[in-house]
Amino acid sequence: MASTHKYTLPALPYAYDALEPYISHQIMTLHHDKHHQAYVNNLNAATASHVQALEKSDVQAQIALQQAIKFNGGGHINHSLFWANLAPASSPSAKTEAAPKLMDALAEKYGSYEKFQDEFNAVLLGLQGSGWGWLVKKKSGELDIVATKVHTFEAMIVMMREDANGLQDQDPVVGAQPVFGVDMWEHAYYIQYFNDKASYVTGIWNVINWEESERRFLEQVGQLKL
Amino acid sequence: MSFSRLAIRPIVAASGSRRLATSAVVVKHKLPDLPYDYAALEPSISAKIMELHHSKHHQTYVNSLNEAEEKYAAALHAGDVTAQIALQPALKFHGGGHLNHSLFWENLAPKSSGGGTPPGGALAKAIDATWGDYGAFKKVVNASLAGIQGSGWSWLVKDKETGQLQVITLPNQDPVTGKYVPLLGIDAWEHAYYLQYQNRKAEYFGAIWDVINWKAAEGRFKV
């Protein structure tokens, strides 16, 4: 049987308690060691099964595996991006000054950084169930805020959002560059904030890694190593 | 719900301040009382979870549903179809949340009130006929719960057309509708178990059977 790439859990680039008081030590430990690890394990199992299905030319089995690969692969991609786009609040990376070009682009697109935050917060709090909010750079170079349900960043299923005319926008964004993402699954905040997800959303702005976000915005990061 | 059931009249707030005449009111939904204490389902579900789940999460669905219905009634009154369509996700999400949780609380009972006692009567026979026995049925439900990717629910439903039982999963707060009658629902949102079980959701799915109120499901099966 052909061997397949083994995905591994990336180490956190800071200590488990480094994002306190905004994200607790306990959340980070569970989120990284248990949840992310489970996505990695399940992705490895699914890709190994896919190799077997390919060898047997079993198309049905390959299609049946798509959901598991999308879900667990998405979980691995999203969390890997997420850890890297967070930073301890006291670090220089967590200051908006670390992203001068991105800040200019946000001000141009949204009017001001504060207005961008308001809009981003509204998208995060408008998610119905588990999902993520992302700032992305589209192929056109334009910034956009998208919400993705479950773990489908690659597919970029953009949830219905009202535009200025009150219409629904379901156009999928394809091939966008993620600048930073915020996990809105309940496991990302529940043991610290309970049902008060607005406080989690308010707090997380203190630990966004603007240095990393600037690099992604300027497309200096290359492809995500998984 | 048909339009004729909505009572359209101008709102006069309790303070006496008048709102826009195009506003309309509908019958307000209320948070149902739990038929047992918050601690009554321990150790399967902790008092803290029950309190937050009922008094915070369910209350928010009720409040947001009332808000959405009020806006919807105004949009109906104004003949604004665009606004109606834009309100659909909120109505489905918060309306579903209210329906699902209302059914869920009734689906549960403390052991002292029969929680965990296996199903009886015609429903038990139907479960045995469909899955072999109660143990096999529970395995099917637990597998469906474990397979939910993100927030959602598993339901034991009766197909109105065929009378057959089925286990289905629905995402987010999508309620059981159409040809299915909900008999038993299990909430697999993380807020339903995380404080007590964290990532060990299989333990929650195992423990909840000790507090399932089959009498409620049997009553729904008969209708």
Short mmCIF file of C-alpha atoms in Angstrom, two decimals, chain A residues 3 65-66 119 125 137 155 181 220:
data_model
loop_
_atom_site.label_atom_id
_atom_site.label_comp_id
_atom_site.label_asym_id
_atom_site.label_seq_id
_atom_site.Cartn_x
_atom_site.Cartn_y
_atom_site.Cartn_z
CA SER A 3 2.20 5.52 2.16
CA LEU A 65 -14.74 10.08 2.39
CA GLN A 66 -15.03 13.62 1.09
CA GLU A 119 -18.50 44.89 11.06
CA LEU A 125 -22.03 37.27 16.50
CA LYS A 137 -7.99 39.13 0.72
CA ALA A 155 -14.82 25.85 0.10
CA GLY A 181 -9.69 34.02 11.52
CA GLN A 220 4.70 36.82 2.19
#
